[in-house]
Every structure is written in structure tokens, then in C-alpha cells.
Short mmCIF file of C-alpha atoms in Angstrom, two decimals:
data_model
loop_
_atom_site.label_atom_id
_atom_site.label_comp_id
_atom_site.label_asym_id
_atom_site.label_seq_id
_atom_site.Cartn_x
_atom_site.Cartn_y
_atom_site.Cartn_z
CA MET L 284 -47.86 32.90 96.08
CA GLU L 285 -44.68 30.94 96.65
CA SER L 286 -44.35 28.36 99.45
CA ASP L 287 -42.12 29.18 102.38
CA GLY L 288 -39.37 26.81 101.28
CA GLU L 289 -38.74 28.64 98.05
CA GLU L 290 -38.48 32.06 99.58
CA GLU L 291 -34.89 33.26 99.55
CA VAL L 292 -33.45 34.48 102.80
CA ARG L 293 -31.65 37.69 102.08
CA ARG L 294 -29.05 39.04 104.41
CA ILE L 295 -26.47 41.72 104.08
CA VAL L 296 -23.01 40.14 104.22
CA THR L 297 -20.76 42.55 106.07
CA ASP L 298 -17.17 43.28 105.11
CA GLU L 299 -15.96 41.71 108.33
CA GLU L 300 -17.58 38.45 107.42
CA LYS L 301 -16.05 38.60 103.96
CA LEU L 302 -12.59 39.06 105.48
CA GLU L 303 -13.18 36.19 107.85
CA ALA L 304 -14.21 33.93 105.02
CA GLN L 305 -11.08 34.80 103.11
CA ASN L 306 -8.73 34.18 106.04
CA PHE L 307 -10.41 31.05 107.19
CA ASN L 308 -7.91 28.36 108.06
CA ILE L 309 -9.19 25.06 109.31
CA PHE L 310 -6.13 24.64 111.51
CA ASP L 311 -7.12 27.67 113.54
CA LEU L 312 -10.28 26.10 114.91
CA PRO L 313 -9.90 25.39 118.61
CA ASP L 314 -10.46 21.67 118.56
CA VAL L 315 -8.19 20.80 115.61
CA PRO L 316 -4.91 19.31 116.90
CA LYS L 317 -1.87 21.39 115.97
CA GLY L 318 1.41 19.94 114.90
CA LEU L 319 2.13 16.35 114.11
CA PRO L 320 0.46 13.33 115.68
CA PRO L 321 2.58 12.00 118.56
CA HIS L 322 3.98 8.99 116.74
CA LEU L 323 5.22 11.16 113.86
CA GLU L 324 6.62 13.68 116.30
CA LEU L 325 8.51 10.80 117.91
CA GLN L 326 9.90 9.78 114.53
CA ARG L 327 10.93 13.33 113.75
CA THR L 328 12.65 14.21 116.99
CA ARG L 329 13.90 10.98 118.53
CA VAL L 330 16.10 8.06 117.59
CA VAL L 331 14.49 5.00 119.12
CA CYS L 332 17.11 2.48 120.24
CA GLU L 333 15.83 -1.06 120.30
CA VAL L 334 17.65 -4.25 121.13
CA LYS L 335 18.52 -5.00 117.51
CA ALA L 336 19.19 -1.59 116.03
CA PRO L 337 18.27 2.08 116.25
CA LEU L 338 15.21 3.32 114.33
CA HIS L 339 14.54 6.65 112.64
CA ALA L 340 18.20 7.56 112.83
CA THR L 341 18.22 9.58 109.60
CA GLY L 342 16.64 12.96 110.08
CA THR L 343 13.84 14.16 107.86
CA ILE L 344 15.42 17.41 106.79
CA TYR L 345 13.33 18.03 103.69
CA SER L 346 11.32 21.16 104.34
CA GLY L 347 8.15 19.83 102.80
CA ALA L 348 8.14 16.45 104.50
CA TYR L 349 5.02 17.05 106.56
CA ILE L 350 3.34 19.61 104.36
CA SER L 351 0.19 17.51 104.03
CA SER L 352 -0.29 17.72 107.79
CA GLY L 353 0.16 21.45 107.61
CA VAL L 354 3.44 21.34 109.52
CA ASP L 355 6.35 23.28 108.10
CA ASN L 356 9.54 21.29 108.66
CA SER L 357 11.82 24.06 107.52
CA VAL L 358 14.20 25.68 109.97
CA ASN L 359 15.13 29.17 109.01
CA LEU L 360 17.41 31.53 110.82
CA GLU L 361 14.75 32.96 113.17
CA ASN L 362 13.61 29.53 114.35
CA PHE L 363 17.20 28.45 114.79
CA SER L 364 18.13 31.57 116.75
CA GLU L 365 15.18 31.11 119.06
CA ASN L 366 15.72 27.45 119.78
CA PHE L 367 19.50 27.25 119.89
CA LYS L 368 21.03 26.88 123.35
CA VAL L 369 24.44 26.08 124.79
CA ASP L 370 24.92 24.76 128.33
CA VAL L 371 28.45 24.41 129.65
CA ILE L 372 28.63 21.43 131.98
CA SER L 373 32.31 21.54 132.89
CA LEU L 374 35.28 23.59 131.78
CA THR L 375 38.90 23.21 132.83
CA LYS L 376 42.15 24.26 131.19
CA THR L 377 42.27 21.11 129.11
CA ASP L 378 38.80 19.51 129.04
CA MET L 379 35.37 20.80 128.30
CA VAL L 380 31.91 19.23 128.26
CA PHE L 381 29.00 21.23 126.94
CA ASP L 382 25.52 20.70 125.52
CA MET L 383 24.40 22.09 122.21
CA ILE L 384 20.65 22.06 121.73
CA GLY L 385 18.88 22.77 118.47
CA ILE L 386 21.78 22.29 116.10
CA PRO L 387 21.52 19.99 113.08
CA PRO L 388 23.75 16.91 113.15
CA GLY L 389 25.56 17.85 109.94
CA VAL L 390 26.77 21.10 111.46
CA ALA L 391 27.77 19.44 114.73
CA ASN L 392 29.77 16.89 112.79
CA ALA L 393 31.38 19.68 110.79
CA PHE L 394 32.58 21.24 114.05
CA ARG L 395 33.97 17.91 115.20
CA ARG L 396 35.80 17.33 111.92
CA ILE L 397 37.28 20.82 111.98
CA LEU L 398 38.42 20.42 115.60
CA LEU L 399 40.25 17.24 114.68
CA ALA L 400 41.68 18.05 111.28
CA GLU L 401 41.58 21.70 110.33
CA LEU L 402 42.58 23.69 113.39
CA PRO L 403 46.21 24.76 113.21
CA SER L 404 48.77 24.11 115.91
CA MET L 405 52.55 24.02 116.29
CA ALA L 406 54.55 20.80 116.11
CA ILE L 407 58.14 19.82 115.41
CA GLU L 408 58.67 19.19 111.72
CA LYS L 409 62.39 19.33 110.93
CA VAL L 410 65.03 17.76 113.14
CA PHE L 411 68.71 18.52 112.55
CA VAL L 412 70.65 15.69 114.16
CA VAL L 413 74.22 16.50 115.13
CA ASN L 414 75.00 13.38 117.09
CA ASN L 415 72.87 10.35 117.90
CA THR L 416 74.62 7.35 119.37
CA SER L 417 71.55 6.02 121.15
CA ILE L 418 69.73 2.89 120.12
CA ILE L 419 66.74 4.92 118.90
CA GLN L 420 67.16 5.54 115.18
CA ASP L 421 67.22 9.12 113.87
CA GLU L 422 63.90 8.87 112.07
CA VAL L 423 62.15 7.22 115.01
CA LEU L 424 63.47 9.94 117.28
CA ALA L 425 62.29 12.62 114.85
CA HIS L 426 58.87 10.99 114.66
CA ARG L 427 58.55 10.94 118.43
CA LEU L 428 59.64 14.55 118.73
CA GLY L 429 56.98 15.54 116.19
CA LEU L 430 54.22 14.05 118.31
CA ILE L 431 55.09 16.08 121.41
CA PRO L 432 52.41 18.77 121.99
CA ILE L 433 53.84 22.28 122.31
CA VAL L 434 52.27 25.13 124.26
CA ALA L 435 52.31 27.92 121.72
CA ASP L 436 49.32 29.81 120.37
CA PRO L 437 49.34 29.12 116.61
CA ARG L 438 47.48 32.36 115.91
CA LEU L 439 50.71 34.23 116.68
CA PHE L 440 52.60 32.38 113.97
CA GLU L 441 52.42 32.17 110.21
CA TYR L 442 52.60 29.16 107.97
CA LEU L 443 55.99 28.26 106.59
CA SER L 444 55.92 27.25 102.96
CA GLU L 445 58.65 25.72 100.81
CA ASN L 446 60.20 28.94 99.59
CA ASP L 447 60.02 30.91 102.81
CA GLN L 448 62.94 31.58 105.06
CA PRO L 449 62.44 30.26 108.58
CA ASN L 450 62.23 33.30 110.82
CA GLU L 451 60.88 34.24 114.22
CA ARG L 452 57.33 34.54 112.88
CA ASN L 453 57.00 31.01 111.56
CA THR L 454 59.43 28.76 113.44
CA ILE L 455 60.06 27.70 117.00
CA VAL L 456 63.50 26.24 117.66
CA PHE L 457 64.22 23.64 120.33
CA LYS L 458 67.49 22.07 121.34
CA LEU L 459 68.08 18.67 122.87
CA HIS L 460 71.52 17.75 124.15
CA VAL L 461 71.71 14.86 126.56
CA LYS L 462 74.52 12.53 127.47
CA CYS L 463 74.69 9.46 129.65
CA PRO L 464 78.22 9.32 131.10
CA LYS L 465 80.10 6.02 131.18
CA GLY L 466 79.60 4.21 134.45
CA ASP L 467 76.17 5.73 135.07
CA PRO L 468 73.04 3.62 134.92
CA ARG L 469 70.59 3.86 132.02
CA ARG L 470 68.78 7.18 131.94
CA LYS L 471 65.55 8.41 130.47
CA VAL L 472 65.29 11.40 128.18
CA LEU L 473 62.12 13.29 129.01
CA SER L 474 60.45 16.14 127.16
CA SER L 475 61.59 18.53 129.88
CA GLU L 476 65.07 18.36 128.35
CA LEU L 477 63.86 20.12 125.18
CA LYS L 478 65.22 23.64 125.61
CA TRP L 479 63.62 26.54 123.78
CA LEU L 480 66.02 28.76 121.81
CA PRO L 481 64.32 32.14 121.51
CA ASN L 482 67.15 33.52 119.40
CA GLY L 483 66.85 30.97 116.67
CA SER L 484 69.00 28.18 115.40
CA GLU L 485 72.54 27.75 116.67
CA LEU L 486 73.65 25.25 114.05
CA LEU L 487 75.75 26.72 111.31
CA LYS L 488 74.91 26.08 107.69
CA GLU L 489 77.72 24.92 105.47
CA SER L 490 78.39 27.86 103.16
CA ALA L 491 79.55 27.18 99.63
CA GLY L 492 82.19 29.93 99.50
CA GLY L 493 83.89 28.75 102.67
CA SER L 494 83.92 32.28 104.09
CA THR L 495 84.09 32.50 107.85
CA THR L 496 82.63 35.99 108.14
CA ASN L 497 78.91 36.11 108.98
CA PRO L 498 78.21 32.38 109.23
CA LYS L 499 74.59 31.62 108.48
CA THR L 500 72.44 29.44 110.69
CA HIS L 501 69.46 27.39 109.62
CA THR L 502 67.08 30.16 110.62
CA SER L 503 67.27 33.91 110.21
CA PHE L 504 65.74 35.45 113.31
CA SER L 505 65.70 39.21 113.13
CA ARG L 506 64.64 39.56 116.74
CA SER L 507 64.53 37.27 119.71
CA GLN L 508 61.24 35.51 120.29
CA ASP L 509 61.19 36.30 123.96
CA SER L 510 60.89 39.95 123.14
CA PHE L 511 57.34 39.19 122.01
CA PRO L 512 54.93 40.21 124.78
CA GLU L 513 53.19 36.81 124.78
CA PHE L 514 56.37 34.85 125.38
CA ALA L 515 58.16 37.28 127.69
CA ASP L 516 56.91 35.64 130.86
CA ASN L 517 55.82 32.22 129.71
CA PRO L 518 58.50 30.44 127.73
CA ILE L 519 57.50 28.04 125.00
CA MET L 520 57.75 24.45 126.14
CA PRO L 521 56.07 21.08 125.65
CA SER L 522 52.62 20.69 127.26
CA PHE L 523 53.78 17.84 129.41
CA GLN L 524 57.25 17.69 130.91
CA ASP L 525 57.30 13.99 131.56
CA ILE L 526 56.92 12.54 128.06
CA LEU L 527 59.55 9.86 127.48
CA ILE L 528 61.48 10.58 124.26
CA ALA L 529 64.31 8.06 124.45
CA LYS L 530 66.44 6.03 126.81
CA LEU L 531 70.24 6.30 126.91
CA GLY L 532 72.68 3.68 128.00
CA PRO L 533 76.12 4.59 129.38
CA GLY L 534 78.30 6.39 126.87
CA GLN L 535 75.41 7.32 124.56
CA GLU L 536 74.60 10.85 123.52
CA ILE L 537 71.91 12.73 121.61
CA GLU L 538 72.49 16.22 120.24
CA LEU L 539 69.92 17.71 117.93
CA GLU L 540 67.98 20.81 117.01
CA ALA L 541 64.26 20.67 116.28
CA HIS L 542 62.24 23.25 114.35
CA ALA L 543 58.51 23.49 115.00
CA VAL L 544 56.16 24.97 112.43
CA LYS L 545 52.44 25.60 112.02
CA GLY L 546 50.27 23.01 110.34
CA ILE L 547 46.84 21.37 110.37
CA GLY L 548 45.72 17.90 111.34
CA LYS L 549 44.83 17.00 107.76
CA THR L 550 48.51 16.96 106.80
CA HIS L 551 49.64 14.97 109.83
CA ALA L 552 47.88 14.07 113.04
CA LYS L 553 50.66 15.62 115.13
CA TRP L 554 49.19 19.01 114.26
CA SER L 555 45.78 18.19 115.73
CA PRO L 556 45.27 20.53 118.74
CA VAL L 557 42.76 18.22 120.43
CA ALA L 558 43.62 14.94 122.06
CA THR L 559 40.21 14.07 120.81
CA ALA L 560 36.80 15.65 120.37
CA TRP L 561 33.56 13.77 120.23
CA TYR L 562 29.85 14.18 120.73
CA ARG L 563 26.95 11.95 121.63
CA MET L 564 23.24 12.47 121.45
CA PHE L 565 21.33 13.22 124.59
CA PRO L 566 19.85 9.98 125.96
CA GLU L 567 16.24 9.72 127.06
CA VAL L 568 15.11 6.79 129.15
CA ILE L 569 11.39 6.29 129.63
CA LEU L 570 9.71 3.67 131.75
CA LEU L 571 6.63 2.56 129.85
CA LYS L 572 5.02 1.00 132.89
CA GLU L 573 5.24 1.34 136.64
CA PHE L 574 8.13 -0.66 138.03
CA GLU L 575 7.31 -1.69 141.55
CA GLY L 576 8.88 -3.79 144.26
CA LYS L 577 10.96 -6.68 142.98
CA HIS L 578 11.00 -5.47 139.37
CA ALA L 579 12.21 -2.06 140.49
CA GLU L 580 15.08 -3.56 142.43
CA GLU L 581 16.08 -5.76 139.49
CA LEU L 582 16.04 -2.80 137.15
CA VAL L 583 18.24 -0.74 139.42
CA LYS L 584 20.70 -3.63 139.81
CA VAL L 585 20.89 -4.37 136.11
CA CYS L 586 21.99 -0.95 134.90
CA PRO L 587 25.82 -0.64 135.03
CA ARG L 588 25.68 3.17 134.91
CA LYS L 589 23.18 3.52 137.75
CA VAL L 590 20.66 5.40 135.67
CA PHE L 591 17.71 4.21 137.77
CA ASP L 592 16.88 4.84 141.40
CA ILE L 593 14.42 3.48 143.90
CA GLU L 594 11.82 5.86 145.24
CA GLU L 595 9.92 5.06 148.40
CA MET L 596 6.21 5.61 147.94
CA GLY L 597 5.16 5.07 151.51
CA GLN L 598 3.46 1.96 152.90
CA GLY L 599 6.66 0.06 152.12
CA ARG L 600 6.09 0.23 148.35
CA LYS L 601 9.04 0.95 146.11
CA ARG L 602 9.08 2.42 142.64
CA ALA L 603 11.83 2.78 140.10
CA THR L 604 12.52 6.20 138.64
CA VAL L 605 14.94 7.45 136.01
CA ALA L 606 17.41 9.46 138.05
CA ARG L 607 20.34 10.09 135.73
CA PRO L 608 19.36 9.62 132.07
CA ARG L 609 22.44 11.55 131.01
CA ASP L 610 24.73 8.75 132.18
CA CYS L 611 23.08 6.17 129.94
CA SER L 612 25.68 4.67 127.63
CA LEU L 613 23.15 2.69 125.60
CA CYS L 614 24.44 -0.69 126.71
CA ARG L 615 20.86 -1.97 126.45
CA GLU L 616 21.17 -4.13 129.55
CA CYS L 617 17.67 -3.09 130.56
CA LEU L 618 16.33 -4.31 127.21
CA ARG L 619 17.97 -7.71 127.16
CA GLU L 620 15.98 -10.91 127.54
CA GLY L 621 18.18 -11.91 130.43
CA ASP L 622 19.41 -15.48 130.52
CA GLU L 623 22.49 -15.11 132.75
CA THR L 624 23.59 -12.76 135.57
CA ILE L 625 20.70 -12.66 138.04
CA GLU L 626 19.52 -16.01 136.78
CA GLY L 627 23.02 -17.45 137.10
CA GLU L 628 22.27 -18.32 140.67
CA ALA L 629 19.14 -20.15 139.69
CA LYS L 630 20.99 -22.06 136.97
CA SER L 631 23.91 -23.02 139.16
CA LYS L 632 21.49 -24.11 141.82
CA GLY L 633 19.65 -26.08 139.17
CA LYS L 634 22.94 -27.63 138.00
CA ALA L 635 23.94 -28.70 141.48
CA GLU L 636 20.58 -30.28 141.97
CA ALA L 637 20.83 -31.97 138.59
CA LYS L 638 23.90 -33.82 139.74
CA SER L 639 22.05 -35.33 142.66
CA GLU L 640 18.56 -35.67 141.14
CA GLY L 641 17.29 -36.11 137.59
CA LYS L 642 18.93 -33.78 135.07
CA THR L 643 15.97 -32.68 132.96
CA GLU L 644 13.75 -31.83 135.89
CA ALA L 645 16.12 -29.40 137.57
CA LYS L 646 17.14 -27.80 134.29
CA SER L 647 13.61 -27.02 133.23
CA GLU L 648 12.96 -25.55 136.65
CA GLY L 649 15.93 -23.27 136.34
CA LYS L 650 14.91 -22.23 132.82
CA ALA L 651 11.35 -21.45 133.80
CA GLU L 652 12.64 -19.24 136.59
CA ALA L 653 15.04 -17.51 134.21
CA LYS L 654 12.32 -16.74 131.68
CA GLY L 655 9.98 -15.49 134.37
CA LYS L 656 12.51 -13.09 135.88
CA ARG L 657 12.70 -10.62 133.03
CA ASP L 658 9.12 -10.12 132.07
CA TRP L 659 9.66 -6.39 132.13
CA VAL L 660 11.92 -6.54 129.08
CA ASP L 661 9.91 -4.38 126.68
CA GLN L 662 8.85 -1.82 129.25
CA VAL L 663 11.90 0.44 129.05
CA ALA L 664 12.16 2.82 126.09
CA LEU L 665 15.67 3.99 125.22
CA ARG L 666 15.75 7.00 122.96
CA ARG L 667 18.16 9.65 121.79
CA VAL L 668 17.05 13.22 121.31
CA LYS L 669 17.97 14.46 117.85
CA ASN L 670 19.55 17.91 117.63
CA HIS L 671 20.77 17.76 121.26
CA PHE L 672 24.46 16.93 121.44
CA ILE L 673 26.79 16.49 124.39
CA PHE L 674 30.15 17.67 123.11
CA THR L 675 33.41 16.74 124.78
CA ILE L 676 36.64 18.45 123.78
CA GLU L 677 39.99 17.39 125.23
CA SER L 678 42.77 19.76 124.34
CA THR L 679 46.46 18.80 124.26
CA GLY L 680 47.37 21.96 126.12
CA SER L 681 48.32 24.50 123.48
CA GLN L 682 45.00 26.32 123.67
CA PRO L 683 42.07 26.08 126.08
CA PRO L 684 39.11 24.09 124.70
CA ASP L 685 36.66 26.98 124.51
CA VAL L 686 39.09 28.91 122.31
CA LEU L 687 39.45 25.83 120.11
CA PHE L 688 35.71 25.57 119.57
CA THR L 689 35.38 29.26 118.75
CA GLU L 690 38.18 28.92 116.20
CA ALA L 691 36.49 25.89 114.67
CA VAL L 692 33.25 27.82 114.17
CA LYS L 693 35.23 30.67 112.62
CA ILE L 694 36.84 28.25 110.19
CA LEU L 695 33.45 26.93 109.05
CA GLU L 696 32.34 30.52 108.52
CA ASP L 697 35.44 31.17 106.42
CA LYS L 698 34.71 28.14 104.29
CA CYS L 699 31.19 29.40 103.57
CA GLU L 700 32.57 32.81 102.72
CA ARG L 701 35.06 31.31 100.34
CA VAL L 702 32.29 29.44 98.53
CA ILE L 703 30.14 32.57 98.33
CA SER L 704 32.95 34.65 96.90
CA GLU L 705 33.72 31.92 94.38
CA LEU L 706 30.12 31.91 93.23
CA SER L 707 29.75 35.66 92.90
CA MET Y 207 32.40 26.04 89.32
CA GLU Y 208 28.82 25.72 88.15
CA HIS Y 209 27.73 23.08 85.68
CA GLY Y 210 24.26 23.95 84.47
CA SER Y 211 22.36 24.80 81.32
CA PHE Y 212 22.08 28.22 79.82
CA LYS Y 213 18.40 27.85 79.06
CA ASP Y 214 17.22 26.61 82.44
CA ASN Y 215 19.18 28.02 85.35
CA SER Y 216 17.12 26.35 88.06
CA HIS Y 217 19.13 23.11 87.93
CA ALA Y 218 22.87 23.06 88.43
CA THR Y 219 25.77 21.12 89.87
CA PHE Y 220 28.44 23.03 91.76
CA THR Y 221 31.93 21.63 92.01
CA LEU Y 222 33.89 22.80 95.02
CA GLY Y 223 37.59 22.09 95.20
CA GLU Y 224 39.48 21.44 98.44
CA GLU Y 225 36.29 20.64 100.29
CA ASP Y 226 34.95 17.47 101.80
CA HIS Y 227 32.08 16.22 103.95
CA THR Y 228 32.76 18.91 106.53
CA LEU Y 229 31.28 21.74 104.51
CA ALA Y 230 29.18 19.73 102.08
CA ASN Y 231 27.02 17.97 104.65
CA ALA Y 232 26.44 21.15 106.60
CA VAL Y 233 25.43 23.06 103.45
CA ARG Y 234 23.23 20.17 102.34
CA PHE Y 235 21.25 20.43 105.55
CA VAL Y 236 20.64 24.15 105.19
CA LEU Y 237 19.88 23.75 101.49
CA ASN Y 238 17.17 21.18 102.12
CA GLN Y 239 15.50 23.45 104.64
CA ASP Y 240 14.85 26.00 101.91
CA PRO Y 241 11.31 25.52 100.55
CA ARG Y 242 12.44 26.48 97.04
CA VAL Y 243 14.66 23.41 96.76
CA THR Y 244 13.44 20.11 95.30
CA VAL Y 245 16.80 18.35 95.17
CA GLY Y 246 19.74 19.22 97.41
CA ALA Y 247 22.48 16.61 97.58
CA TYR Y 248 26.23 16.13 97.39
CA THR Y 249 28.64 13.44 96.27
CA ILE Y 250 32.36 12.99 96.46
CA PRO Y 251 33.43 11.53 93.11
CA HIS Y 252 36.61 9.93 94.48
CA PRO Y 253 38.01 10.05 98.00
CA SER Y 254 41.54 10.73 96.79
CA LEU Y 255 40.48 13.88 94.98
CA GLU Y 256 39.42 16.76 97.18
CA LYS Y 257 36.35 17.65 95.16
CA VAL Y 258 32.69 17.82 96.09
CA ASN Y 259 29.77 17.99 93.66
CA ILE Y 260 26.69 19.69 95.09
CA ARG Y 261 23.50 19.24 93.10
CA VAL Y 262 20.78 21.87 93.46
CA GLN Y 263 17.41 21.74 91.74
CA THR Y 264 14.83 24.38 92.53
CA THR Y 265 11.22 25.21 91.80
CA GLY Y 266 12.12 28.01 89.39
CA ASP Y 267 14.60 30.26 91.16
CA PRO Y 268 18.13 30.28 89.75
CA ALA Y 269 20.12 27.53 91.46
CA LYS Y 270 23.13 29.77 92.00
CA GLU Y 271 21.08 32.24 94.06
CA VAL Y 272 19.53 29.51 96.15
CA PHE Y 273 22.91 27.93 96.83
CA LYS Y 274 24.40 31.27 97.74
CA ASP Y 275 21.51 31.93 100.10
CA ALA Y 276 22.08 28.57 101.75
CA CYS Y 277 25.76 29.37 102.30
CA GLN Y 278 24.85 32.79 103.71
CA GLU Y 279 22.39 31.23 106.09
CA LEU Y 280 24.97 28.71 107.25
CA MET Y 281 27.40 31.57 107.85
CA GLN Y 282 24.85 33.43 109.94
CA MET Y 283 24.00 30.27 111.86
CA ASN Y 284 27.69 29.93 112.69
CA ARG Y 285 27.91 33.51 113.88
CA HIS Y 286 24.94 32.94 116.12
CA VAL Y 287 26.47 29.71 117.45
CA ARG Y 288 29.67 31.54 118.25
CA SER Y 289 27.94 34.38 120.13
CA VAL Y 290 25.73 32.03 122.15
CA PHE Y 291 28.72 29.82 122.98
CA ASP Y 292 30.87 32.75 124.08
CA LYS Y 293 28.08 34.04 126.28
CA ALA Y 294 27.57 30.61 127.85
CA VAL Y 295 31.30 30.21 128.54
CA THR Y 296 31.65 33.66 130.17
CA GLU Y 297 28.56 32.99 132.29
CA TYR Y 298 29.97 29.63 133.37
CA LYS Y 299 33.34 31.14 134.22
CA ALA Y 300 31.69 33.92 136.23
CA GLU Y 301 29.59 31.35 138.06
CA GLN Y 302 32.71 29.29 138.87
CA GLU Y 303 34.49 32.36 140.19
CA ARG Y 304 31.54 33.21 142.37
CA LYS Y 305 31.46 29.67 143.78
CA GLU Y 306 35.18 29.72 144.47
CA LYS Y 307 34.92 33.06 146.23
CA LYS Y 308 32.08 31.78 148.36
CA ALA Y 309 34.03 28.61 149.22
CA ALA Y 310 37.13 30.64 150.10
CA GLU Y 311 35.12 32.97 152.32
CA GLU Y 312 33.43 30.01 153.97
CA LEU Y 313 36.82 28.42 154.64
CA LYS Y 314 38.15 31.66 156.10
CA ARG Y 315 35.12 31.99 158.33
CA GLN Y 316 35.49 28.44 159.59
CA ARG Y 317 39.19 28.93 160.25
CA GLU Y 318 38.45 32.05 162.28
CA LEU Y 319 35.79 30.16 164.18
CA PHE Y 320 38.15 27.34 165.05
CA GLY Y 321 40.86 29.84 165.91
CA SER Y 322 38.61 31.58 168.39
CA MET Y 323 37.53 28.24 169.84
CA ASP Y 324 41.16 27.31 170.63
CA ILE Y 325 41.68 30.52 172.56
CA GLU Y 326 38.57 29.78 174.61
CA SER Y 327 39.65 26.25 175.46
CA ASN Y 328 42.99 27.54 176.69
#
């Protein structure tokens, strides 16, 4: 009765097929590209440094930024834990260089700020001057003494507030007594002359009653500091013994007592335990075309940090390769148009000729050569890898740099905890 | 301190005292990674005052919870950073010790070699 076209094809749809239809995701098909297209991936993960300015420097941290491409930009704890890596490049008692990969720039900057300003250390705060006949004024001398780094672990000490009594748990006492006898030449006062007084202050306080029994000093140490196990064998002293404090002429004398307390860099930079701490992003140098022969040699010569190298390819052909991208300081010499340096010879030659021959002719020759020499200008791509930081920490000597970094991370944790407890 | 509305608790501004860019920028990053957040930002009203205002707007969840979760996640990230860093440092130190030992042994071996050579020449 009916024509073939109108006959319905009946089939039994199995449960498996129903499940498949429900879970169908177009991104799972084998030939659909996963992730972002390469130019967007470049924008997301690299800072492109051009001659004029860097591009894509701000990170796209919004979790839904690429949702229309089906890419989830969010980084939760599991992703972070998987991708986070630390590589220590060098570690000495005072300096440390290490790589942190997979950490967001805001957190890396937080570590840097805490290292500089919020890690405690010990520094001289109060100076009791008994006698100062040198040409350095009292306050200048006190300022200089405050800046001297002291080798003492601040975790063993407590903060000293206004109402507290200075005692062996919150103060370190130093004494400086130097004299330049008459007839002697001028002498230098170095930080090695600061003597540690483990038993506390020796200067007597003026008591109101005028009683001579039990004179009080400026500190009340109940026990000597060198009875502490940490200081028994290594006395407290300045990190560097050769810091110049003052100079004394003949007949001049300095006698003073200095009290060091715990503080943080925010209050005064003398309490910053790092000489400095900084980070830079990991550089990536890509050659967009093959550099051969003369161009390769020019490229290698131009870079002041020797990032490029020549590779012999056999048959006398040379090629430039990126040997040490880590050393790139982003001077952008390889991106410049190039009007001087290598071409200087051509110009000076042109100038000399100009004096003897016609001016315009020689000049244009020199210029044409100069323009021709750097035709590889746009073929080097300088980039920085986001989320990969090369951290350098230089400690002043009170604590080793790896301890400093661990403390800084602990401090950021404490801040978060404080906020959470405030909110609850 | 939370400044929000009683009717709609998905939008709020949190004022933190004695904080600055150090914590605020780090929290802002973690906050924006949360898919429930539509607006996550911070300002510092005046640089002389140590106050930070963190604005959180979410897609329905209470802002306080989302902010707390962000702080928790930042805390856990820090713990992870610390453990990975400590491990890397101990590995590096062990590696250095091994290298030094090898170098010392090599030096000793060479010294013995030269020592024996002198005896032979005599």
C-alpha cells in the first residue's frame, strides 16, 4: 500500500545507546582540537616582549575567561598541587637562587613583600651614650649602629613593647668603648669592636631615692644569655666584622651601650633580614627563522649576555641556536633596528670617504649598508613565561635564606588564618 | 568586617585592617579562580590607612562563605608550597654533600697516586 519512502524504520534503541547519547560531548570526538588555539594559549601563558613594550602582561585570572572554548581557566588546589615545582639552582649560607613554577604572580609578590618587610630580625634600637667626643654626632652614630646586621635568630626572642621590662628574652646588649690615644694616628672603629654583654646592661640607672644598695641597670637579666644552648658556643655578634662605624682622631673617645630588639622591616628598614629579595620571570627566546652564516654570527655578537651560540651543521654551514635563554636580561639588543655598533665601521668609513669625495654619495652608501645589515630584526621572539619565577634571596647573615623563605610562607599562612578567624 | 545587605548575602565588601597588597592581591587571585565568583576585587582607600576593602559578588552563594573558602585555599596552597620547597632544599643539600664527598675522594685518590709516583721516581 504505502511507498517505500513512507515506511518507518523501526529499531530497538538499546540502553547503552541511550547512555551514550546522554553523555555525548562534542569535545571528546577524536578530531576536535582540545584546549585553546595556539595564539590564545600564547596570550594566556606568555608575556610577549616587543621593542616598544610588553604585551599580555596582565594575567587572565577569571575562571570563566575561556568558557566558550570549553577550557576551564580555574586553578583549584589539585591542579596547583600537581603543577607546582621548586628547583633550587644555588644555595649558600647567604644567597639563594631558586625557580618556582606554577605559582600565581600575586602570591610570588606576596612572598617577596613579606621577605622584605614583615620578617622579624634583631637590630640595635636604643643607644645609651656615656661619652662621645668624636666628630660623628650621637644621633648619626646611633643611626649607623642600628643598620648593622646582627647574627641572632629572632625566633628565640620576643618583641619588646613600651611597657615591658628589657630582659634576656627580648634584648641583646652590646658595648662599644674605643679610644684613640693622643699622639696616635687617626683610627677606624669597626663593627668588630662591638662587644656582646651576655649578662645584660652594665650602666646604672639613676635611682630617685639615692640609695646605693641594689643599683638598678637599664636591663633586668635574670640569667645570663650565654647559658642559653643556642648562644653557648656561638656568641652573638654583627654579621660582618669589618663594617666602619666611625673614625677617631687623637684624643677622641666613644663609650656607649647599645640595646638590640626584635622588629620588622615595616617599622624601619634596619629590621629587614634580607639584603634584598627579588624575582624575575623565566625568559624564553625563540628564533622565528633559521639564522645561518653571517646572520648567525651577527646575532651571537650582538647579545651582551651570550644567550646565542653557533652550531656547526657540517659542510661549513653555521646556524645560531639559543644556548642560554636563562641569562637573557631583556635588553632587546636582538630586536633593535641597528643603526650603530656593527654599522659604526661602515659609517666611519663612509665619513672618511666623504671628506675626500662627495659628501652625499658616501653617506647614502653607508646608510644603505646599515639598513641592510639588520634585516633579521623581527625574527627573534622574546617572551617571558608567566607563573615561572626565578627567585633570588640575599640574606644579611642572621638566618640562612631557605629558613627566611619558609618563615615568609608561614607568615602568609598566619595572615589567612587571622582573616578566617575574624570572619567566623 | 563585612558590609553587605541582610536580604541578599551574595554581595558584600569585607574590610580588613592592618593588611595591604601583600594579602589582598594573593587572595584576589584565588578568589577569581572560584567559578562561583562574578566580581572579586580589592582597593586600598588611602595609602596612609592600613585598610583593605575586598569586594566579593557571587552567583548566589553567600559571599562570606566564598571568601572564607578562598582564604582556606590560599592557606593550603601555602602549606603545599612550604612542603615542596623544604623537600627541594633538602634534596639539593644532599646532592651538594654527595658531590663534595666525591670531589674529596677524587682528590685523595689523586694525591695517593702522585705520592706513589714520587716513590717510583726516586
